[in-house]
Amino acid sequence: MDHKVTVVGAGHVGATTAQRIAEAELADVVMVDIAADLATGKALDMMESAPVLGFNARITGGGDYDPTAGSDVCVVTAGLARKPGMSRDDLLKKNTEITRGVVEELVSRSPDTILIVVTNPLDAMCEVARRVSGFPRERVMGMAGVLDAARMRWFIADELRVSVQDVDAFVLGGHGDSMVPLPRFATVNGIPLPNLLSADRIEAINERTRKGGAEIVNYYKDGSAYYAPSAAVVDMVAAILRDKRKILPCAAYLQGEYGIEGLFVGVPVKLGRRGVEEVVELELSAAERAELDRSVEAVRGLVGALA
Ligand SMILES: NC(=O)c1ccc[n+]([C@@H]2O[C@H](COP(=O)([O-])OP(=O)(O)OC[C@H]3O[C@@H](n4cnc5c(N)ncnc54)[C@H](O)[C@@H]3O)[C@@H](O)[C@H]2O)c1
């Protein structure tokens, strides 16, 4: 393949991301995990599916970072999920250590790469990756908005019984309970959502979107979502590698846009070969603005706890 993508963490999200990238023949994939054999085994298992499925991308896996050298894009999914008895702060500390170590290893071998962070707490881990890499904001971003918007799109399509292909939606803000679904910008084949659904039903969809991650955790019990998260990552990877300049909601480091300085926040960005090529500013209503401000405060609190 012309491109190489590294995925760190061969767990649920990482391995499914690797599989989707290879099956779409977007790039060769190197998986790295502290559980080296897990990464090696999953890579081999996926390659043994290649003759049946007919994809030509190559997937390798292990614990060594050397094979990641020269990656076009690196996706960071390494980390712990919250265990019983562990506070959010404990998780923040542990995943900060993990993300710091992983990003150091990656950027020393791929100084020109583009980093896509997936590990939670997302907006804070993006900031860790930015500080450790020293990369410009074009090349460090987080995946959250594409997933949150995809959930909202599915709920809309399901409610209206229309094709998912016709439904667009946008979610701004941090990746957490304070995310900001924007039904005013949701459309069904160009028709604004408020023309098709009552305010009550729209608010129910907004609320289900905000709690979309928790809904899946409640079913899985011991783990969180990965089919939709990996699909969302791959949408971003494809936009970058194929220079699509797609406008996607991503966690981006704001430098004055939306009146926010020096913080990762989920906003619409133009994603192309250079990474975050532009932050798209929407005019928000007073209510939307207030919701965004609340969400930004939540992110500021997390980043403040990093130090
Ligand atoms: N941003 C989002 O929207 C979103 C969506 C889903 C999951 N997540 C987050 O992504 C992360 C991964 O989720 P998952 O379901 O794949 O978890 P998982 O437990 O299945 O996989 C995590 C993997 O990371 C590996 N790992 C741990 N420390 C490492 C290190 N130092 N170096 C390399 N690998 C290491 C583990 O061995 C494990 O295989 C979690 O933090 C989760 O909260 C974020």
CSV table of C-alpha atoms and ligand atoms in Angstrom, one decimal:
chain,number,residue,atom,x,y,z
A,1,MET,CA,0.0,0.0,0.0
A,2,ASP,CA,1.1,3.6,-0.5
A,3,HIS,CA,0.3,4.5,3.1
A,4,LYS,CA,1.1,3.3,6.6
A,5,VAL,CA,-1.1,3.7,9.6
A,6,THR,CA,-0.1,2.8,13.1
A,7,VAL,CA,-2.7,1.8,15.7
A,8,VAL,CA,-1.6,1.7,19.3
A,9,GLY,CA,-3.7,-0.5,21.5
A,10,ALA,CA,-4.9,-3.8,19.9
A,11,GLY,CA,-8.0,-3.9,22.1
A,12,HIS,CA,-11.6,-3.5,21.0
A,13,VAL,CA,-11.3,-0.1,19.3
A,14,GLY,CA,-7.7,-0.5,18.1
A,15,ALA,CA,-8.1,-4.0,16.5
A,16,THR,CA,-11.5,-3.1,14.9
A,17,THR,CA,-9.9,0.1,13.5
A,18,ALA,CA,-7.0,-1.9,12.0
A,19,GLN,CA,-9.4,-4.4,10.5
A,20,ARG,CA,-11.5,-1.7,8.9
A,21,ILE,CA,-8.5,0.2,7.5
A,22,ALA,CA,-7.0,-3.0,6.0
A,23,GLU,CA,-10.3,-4.3,4.5
A,24,ALA,CA,-10.9,-0.9,2.9
A,25,GLU,CA,-7.3,-1.1,1.5
A,26,LEU,CA,-6.6,2.4,2.9
A,27,ALA,CA,-3.1,1.6,4.2
A,28,ASP,CA,-0.9,-1.1,5.6
A,29,VAL,CA,-1.4,-1.2,9.4
A,30,VAL,CA,1.0,-1.7,12.3
A,31,MET,CA,-0.6,-2.5,15.6
A,32,VAL,CA,1.3,-2.0,18.8
A,33,ASP,CA,0.2,-3.1,22.2
A,34,ILE,CA,1.9,-3.6,25.6
A,35,ALA,CA,0.3,-7.0,25.3
A,36,ALA,CA,2.6,-7.8,22.4
A,37,ASP,CA,1.3,-11.3,21.7
A,38,LEU,CA,-2.3,-10.0,21.5
A,39,ALA,CA,-1.3,-7.6,18.8
A,40,THR,CA,0.8,-10.2,16.9
A,41,GLY,CA,-2.0,-12.8,17.1
A,42,LYS,CA,-4.8,-10.4,16.1
A,43,ALA,CA,-2.7,-9.2,13.1
A,44,LEU,CA,-2.1,-12.8,12.0
A,45,ASP,CA,-5.7,-13.7,12.4
A,46,MET,CA,-6.7,-10.7,10.3
A,47,MET,CA,-4.2,-11.5,7.6
A,48,GLU,CA,-5.6,-15.0,7.4
A,49,SER,CA,-8.9,-13.5,6.5
A,50,ALA,CA,-7.3,-11.5,3.6
A,51,PRO,CA,-7.4,-14.4,1.1
A,52,VAL,CA,-11.1,-14.9,1.7
A,53,LEU,CA,-12.0,-11.2,1.7
A,54,GLY,CA,-9.5,-10.3,-1.0
A,55,PHE,CA,-7.8,-7.3,0.5
A,56,ASN,CA,-4.1,-6.6,-0.2
A,57,ALA,CA,-3.2,-4.4,2.8
A,58,ARG,CA,-0.7,-5.9,5.2
A,59,ILE,CA,-1.3,-5.9,9.0
A,60,THR,CA,1.4,-6.6,11.5
A,61,GLY,CA,1.4,-6.5,15.2
A,62,GLY,CA,3.6,-6.7,18.3
A,63,GLY,CA,5.1,-4.7,21.1
A,64,ASP,CA,7.9,-3.0,19.2
A,65,TYR,CA,7.6,0.6,17.9
A,66,ASP,CA,10.4,0.3,15.2
A,67,PRO,CA,8.0,-1.0,12.5
A,68,THR,CA,5.8,2.1,13.0
A,69,ALA,CA,8.6,4.3,11.6
A,70,GLY,CA,7.4,6.7,8.8
A,71,SER,CA,3.6,6.3,9.6
A,72,ASP,CA,1.3,8.7,7.8
A,73,VAL,CA,-1.2,8.6,10.6
A,74,CYS,CA,-1.0,7.2,14.1
A,75,VAL,CA,-4.2,6.3,16.0
A,76,VAL,CA,-3.8,6.1,19.9
A,77,THR,CA,-6.4,3.8,21.5
A,78,ALA,CA,-4.1,2.5,24.3
A,79,GLY,CA,-5.4,3.0,27.7
A,80,LEU,CA,-7.4,1.7,30.6
A,81,ALA,CA,-11.2,1.7,31.0
A,82,ARG,CA,-12.5,2.7,34.4
A,83,LYS,CA,-12.6,-0.2,36.8
A,84,PRO,CA,-14.8,-0.5,39.9
A,85,GLY,CA,-13.3,1.5,42.7
A,86,MET,CA,-11.3,3.7,40.3
A,87,SER,CA,-12.1,7.4,40.3
A,88,ARG,CA,-12.2,9.6,37.1
A,89,ASP,CA,-9.0,11.2,38.4
A,90,ASP,CA,-7.3,7.9,38.8
A,91,LEU,CA,-8.2,7.1,35.2
A,92,LEU,CA,-7.0,10.5,34.1
A,93,LYS,CA,-3.6,10.0,35.8
A,94,LYS,CA,-3.1,6.5,34.5
A,95,ASN,CA,-4.1,7.2,30.9
A,96,THR,CA,-2.0,10.4,30.9
A,97,GLU,CA,1.0,8.3,31.7
A,98,ILE,CA,0.1,5.8,29.0
A,99,THR,CA,-0.6,8.4,26.4
A,100,ARG,CA,2.6,10.3,27.2
A,101,GLY,CA,4.7,7.2,26.7
A,102,VAL,CA,3.0,6.1,23.6
A,103,VAL,CA,3.2,9.5,21.9
A,104,GLU,CA,6.9,9.8,22.7
A,105,GLU,CA,7.6,6.4,21.0
A,106,LEU,CA,5.5,7.3,18.0
A,107,VAL,CA,6.8,10.8,17.2
A,108,SER,CA,10.5,9.8,17.7
A,109,ARG,CA,10.0,7.4,14.7
A,110,SER,CA,7.4,9.3,12.7
A,111,PRO,CA,8.1,13.0,13.2
A,112,ASP,CA,5.8,14.0,10.3
A,113,THR,CA,2.8,11.9,11.3
A,114,ILE,CA,-0.7,13.0,12.1
A,115,LEU,CA,-2.0,11.9,15.5
A,116,ILE,CA,-5.6,10.9,16.1
A,117,VAL,CA,-6.3,10.4,19.8
A,118,VAL,CA,-9.1,8.1,20.9
A,119,THR,CA,-8.2,7.3,24.5
A,120,ASN,CA,-10.4,8.8,27.2
A,121,PRO,CA,-10.8,11.3,28.8
A,122,LEU,CA,-10.6,12.4,25.1
A,123,ASP,CA,-10.1,16.1,25.2
A,124,ALA,CA,-7.5,15.9,28.0
A,125,MET,CA,-5.6,13.1,26.3
A,126,CYS,CA,-5.5,15.3,23.1
A,127,GLU,CA,-3.7,18.0,25.1
A,128,VAL,CA,-1.2,15.4,26.5
A,129,ALA,CA,-0.5,14.3,22.9
A,130,ARG,CA,-0.1,17.9,21.8
A,131,ARG,CA,2.3,18.8,24.6
A,132,VAL,CA,4.4,15.7,24.3
A,133,SER,CA,4.6,15.7,20.5
A,134,GLY,CA,5.2,19.5,20.2
A,135,PHE,CA,3.2,19.2,16.9
A,136,PRO,CA,1.3,22.1,15.3
A,137,ARG,CA,-2.4,21.9,15.8
A,138,GLU,CA,-3.0,20.6,12.3
A,139,ARG,CA,-1.4,17.3,13.2
A,140,VAL,CA,-3.0,16.5,16.6
A,141,MET,CA,-6.7,15.8,16.9
A,142,GLY,CA,-9.2,13.7,18.7
A,143,MET,CA,-12.0,11.4,17.6
A,144,ALA,CA,-15.3,12.0,19.3
A,145,GLY,CA,-17.6,14.1,17.2
A,146,VAL,CA,-17.9,11.8,14.3
A,147,LEU,CA,-19.0,9.1,16.7
A,148,ASP,CA,-21.4,11.3,18.6
A,149,ALA,CA,-22.9,12.6,15.4
A,150,ALA,CA,-23.1,9.1,13.9
A,151,ARG,CA,-25.2,8.0,16.9
A,152,MET,CA,-27.4,11.0,16.5
A,153,ARG,CA,-27.8,10.3,12.8
A,154,TRP,CA,-28.8,6.7,13.5
A,155,PHE,CA,-31.4,7.7,16.1
A,156,ILE,CA,-32.9,10.2,13.5
A,157,ALA,CA,-32.9,7.7,10.7
A,158,ASP,CA,-34.4,5.0,12.9
A,159,GLU,CA,-37.1,7.4,14.2
A,160,LEU,CA,-38.1,8.6,10.7
A,161,ARG,CA,-37.4,5.2,9.1
A,162,VAL,CA,-35.3,6.8,6.4
A,163,SER,CA,-32.0,5.9,4.9
A,164,VAL,CA,-29.0,6.7,7.1
A,165,GLN,CA,-27.4,8.0,3.9
A,166,ASP,CA,-29.8,10.9,3.9
A,167,VAL,CA,-29.2,12.0,7.5
A,168,ASP,CA,-26.5,14.5,8.6
A,169,ALA,CA,-26.1,15.9,12.1
A,170,PHE,CA,-23.6,17.8,14.1
A,171,VAL,CA,-22.4,17.6,17.7
A,172,LEU,CA,-20.1,20.2,19.2
A,173,GLY,CA,-18.2,20.5,22.5
A,174,GLY,CA,-16.3,18.0,24.7
A,175,HIS,CA,-16.8,14.3,24.6
A,176,GLY,CA,-18.9,13.7,27.6
A,177,ASP,CA,-22.3,14.3,29.1
A,178,SER,CA,-22.0,18.0,28.3
A,179,MET,CA,-21.6,17.5,24.5
A,180,VAL,CA,-23.8,19.7,22.4
A,181,PRO,CA,-26.0,18.1,19.8
A,182,LEU,CA,-27.1,20.7,17.2
A,183,PRO,CA,-30.5,19.6,15.7
A,184,ARG,CA,-30.7,23.0,14.0
A,185,PHE,CA,-27.9,21.8,11.7
A,186,ALA,CA,-29.3,18.3,11.3
A,187,THR,CA,-30.8,17.5,7.9
A,188,VAL,CA,-32.6,14.7,6.1
A,189,ASN,CA,-31.5,15.0,2.4
A,190,GLY,CA,-31.4,18.8,2.9
A,191,ILE,CA,-34.6,19.1,4.9
A,192,PRO,CA,-33.9,20.7,8.3
A,193,LEU,CA,-34.8,18.2,11.1
A,194,PRO,CA,-37.1,20.7,12.9
A,195,ASN,CA,-39.4,20.5,9.8
A,196,LEU,CA,-39.7,16.7,10.3
A,197,LEU,CA,-39.8,16.0,14.0
A,198,SER,CA,-41.5,17.6,17.0
A,199,ALA,CA,-39.4,19.5,19.5
A,200,ASP,CA,-40.1,16.8,22.1
A,201,ARG,CA,-38.8,14.0,19.9
A,202,ILE,CA,-35.8,16.1,18.9
A,203,GLU,CA,-34.9,16.7,22.6
A,204,ALA,CA,-35.3,12.9,23.3
A,205,ILE,CA,-32.8,12.2,20.5
A,206,ASN,CA,-30.4,14.9,21.8
A,207,GLU,CA,-30.5,13.3,25.2
A,208,ARG,CA,-30.0,9.7,23.9
A,209,THR,CA,-27.1,11.1,21.9
A,210,ARG,CA,-25.5,12.6,25.0
A,211,LYS,CA,-25.8,9.3,26.8
A,212,GLY,CA,-25.0,7.1,23.8
A,213,GLY,CA,-21.7,5.8,25.2
A,214,ALA,CA,-23.3,4.9,28.5
A,215,GLU,CA,-26.2,3.1,26.7
A,216,ILE,CA,-23.7,0.7,25.1
A,217,VAL,CA,-21.7,0.2,28.3
A,218,ASN,CA,-24.9,-0.8,30.1
A,219,TYR,CA,-25.3,-3.6,27.6
A,220,TYR,CA,-21.7,-4.7,27.4
A,221,LYS,CA,-21.1,-4.4,31.2
A,222,ASP,CA,-17.4,-5.0,30.9
A,223,GLY,CA,-16.3,-2.7,28.1
A,224,SER,CA,-17.4,0.1,25.9
A,225,ALA,CA,-18.4,0.7,22.3
A,226,TYR,CA,-16.1,-0.2,19.5
A,227,TYR,CA,-17.9,-0.9,16.2
A,228,ALA,CA,-19.1,2.7,15.8
A,229,PRO,CA,-16.0,4.3,17.4
A,230,SER,CA,-13.7,2.4,15.0
A,231,ALA,CA,-15.9,3.3,12.0
A,232,ALA,CA,-15.6,7.0,13.1
A,233,VAL,CA,-11.8,6.8,13.3
A,234,VAL,CA,-11.6,5.3,9.8
A,235,ASP,CA,-13.7,8.1,8.4
A,236,MET,CA,-11.1,10.5,9.7
A,237,VAL,CA,-8.1,8.4,8.5
A,238,ALA,CA,-9.7,8.2,5.0
A,239,ALA,CA,-10.3,11.9,4.9
A,240,ILE,CA,-6.6,12.5,5.6
A,241,LEU,CA,-5.0,9.9,3.5
A,242,ARG,CA,-7.2,10.6,0.5
A,243,ASP,CA,-7.1,14.4,1.0
A,244,LYS,CA,-10.9,14.5,0.9
A,245,ARG,CA,-11.2,17.8,2.8
A,246,LYS,CA,-14.3,16.5,4.5
A,247,ILE,CA,-15.9,18.6,7.1
A,248,LEU,CA,-16.1,16.5,10.2
A,249,PRO,CA,-16.6,17.2,13.9
A,250,CYS,CA,-13.3,16.5,15.6
A,251,ALA,CA,-11.6,17.6,18.8
A,252,ALA,CA,-9.3,20.4,17.6
A,253,TYR,CA,-7.0,22.8,19.5
A,254,LEU,CA,-8.7,26.1,19.3
A,255,GLN,CA,-6.7,29.3,18.9
A,256,GLY,CA,-9.4,31.9,19.3
A,257,GLU,CA,-12.1,30.2,17.2
A,258,TYR,CA,-15.5,30.3,19.0
A,259,GLY,CA,-13.8,32.7,21.4
A,260,ILE,CA,-11.8,29.8,22.9
A,261,GLU,CA,-8.1,29.9,23.3
A,262,GLY,CA,-5.7,27.0,23.9
A,263,LEU,CA,-8.2,24.1,24.5
A,264,PHE,CA,-9.3,21.0,22.6
A,265,VAL,CA,-13.0,21.2,21.8
A,266,GLY,CA,-15.2,19.3,19.4
A,267,VAL,CA,-15.8,21.6,16.4
A,268,PRO,CA,-16.3,21.1,12.7
A,269,VAL,CA,-13.0,21.0,10.9
A,270,LYS,CA,-11.9,20.5,7.3
A,271,LEU,CA,-9.8,17.3,7.3
A,272,GLY,CA,-7.3,16.7,4.5
A,273,ARG,CA,-3.8,15.6,3.8
A,274,ARG,CA,-2.4,18.2,6.1
A,275,GLY,CA,-4.7,17.2,8.9
A,276,VAL,CA,-6.9,19.9,10.4
A,277,GLU,CA,-6.8,22.4,7.5
A,278,GLU,CA,-9.4,24.7,8.9
A,279,VAL,CA,-11.7,25.1,11.8
A,280,VAL,CA,-15.2,25.9,10.6
A,281,GLU,CA,-17.0,28.5,12.8
A,282,LEU,CA,-20.8,28.3,13.0
A,283,GLU,CA,-23.0,31.1,14.3
A,284,LEU,CA,-24.6,29.7,17.4
A,285,SER,CA,-27.8,30.8,19.0
A,286,ALA,CA,-27.7,32.1,22.6
A,287,ALA,CA,-28.9,28.7,24.0
A,288,GLU,CA,-26.4,26.7,21.9
A,289,ARG,CA,-23.6,29.1,23.0
A,290,ALA,CA,-24.5,28.6,26.6
A,291,GLU,CA,-24.4,24.8,26.2
A,292,LEU,CA,-21.0,25.0,24.5
A,293,ASP,CA,-19.7,27.2,27.3
A,294,ARG,CA,-20.8,24.6,29.8
A,295,SER,CA,-19.1,21.9,27.9
A,296,VAL,CA,-15.9,23.9,27.5
A,297,GLU,CA,-15.8,24.5,31.3
A,298,ALA,CA,-16.0,20.7,31.8
A,299,VAL,CA,-13.0,20.2,29.4
A,300,ARG,CA,-11.1,23.1,31.1
A,301,GLY,CA,-11.5,21.3,34.5
A,302,LEU,CA,-10.1,18.1,33.2
A,303,VAL,CA,-7.1,19.8,31.4
A,304,GLY,CA,-6.5,21.8,34.6
A,305,ALA,CA,-6.1,18.6,36.5
A,306,LEU,CA,-3.4,17.4,34.2
A,307,ALA,CA,-0.4,19.6,35.3
B,1,LIG,N1,-13.1,8.9,21.8
B,1,LIG,C1,-14.1,8.1,21.8
B,1,LIG,O1,-15.1,8.4,21.3
B,1,LIG,C2,-13.9,6.7,22.3
B,1,LIG,C3,-14.8,5.6,22.0
B,1,LIG,C4,-14.5,4.4,22.4
B,1,LIG,C5,-13.5,4.1,23.3
B,1,LIG,N2,-12.7,5.2,23.7
B,1,LIG,C6,-11.5,5.0,24.6
B,1,LIG,O2,-10.5,4.2,23.8
B,1,LIG,C7,-9.7,3.5,24.7
B,1,LIG,C8,-9.6,2.0,24.3
B,1,LIG,O3,-10.9,1.4,24.4
B,1,LIG,P1,-11.0,-0.2,24.1
B,1,LIG,O4,-12.4,-0.5,24.2
B,1,LIG,O5,-10.3,-0.5,22.8
B,1,LIG,O6,-10.2,-0.7,25.3
B,1,LIG,P2,-9.4,-2.1,25.4
B,1,LIG,O7,-9.2,-2.4,26.9
B,1,LIG,O8,-10.2,-3.2,24.7
B,1,LIG,O9,-8.0,-1.9,24.7
B,1,LIG,C9,-7.0,-1.1,25.2
B,1,LIG,C10,-5.7,-1.7,24.8
B,1,LIG,O10,-4.7,-0.8,25.2
B,1,LIG,C11,-3.5,-1.6,25.6
B,1,LIG,N3,-2.6,-0.8,26.4
B,1,LIG,C12,-2.6,-0.4,27.7
B,1,LIG,N4,-1.5,0.3,28.0
B,1,LIG,C13,-0.8,0.3,26.9
B,1,LIG,C14,0.5,0.9,26.7
B,1,LIG,N5,1.2,1.6,27.6
B,1,LIG,N6,1.0,0.8,25.4
B,1,LIG,C15,0.3,0.1,24.4
B,1,LIG,N7,-0.9,-0.5,24.6
B,1,LIG,C16,-1.4,-0.3,25.9
B,1,LIG,C17,-4.2,-2.7,26.4
B,1,LIG,O11,-3.3,-3.8,26.5
B,1,LIG,C18,-5.4,-3.0,25.5
B,1,LIG,O12,-5.2,-4.0,24.6
B,1,LIG,C19,-10.3,3.7,26.1
B,1,LIG,O13,-9.7,4.8,26.8
B,1,LIG,C20,-11.7,4.1,25.8
B,1,LIG,O14,-12.3,4.9,26.8
B,1,LIG,C21,-12.9,6.4,23.2
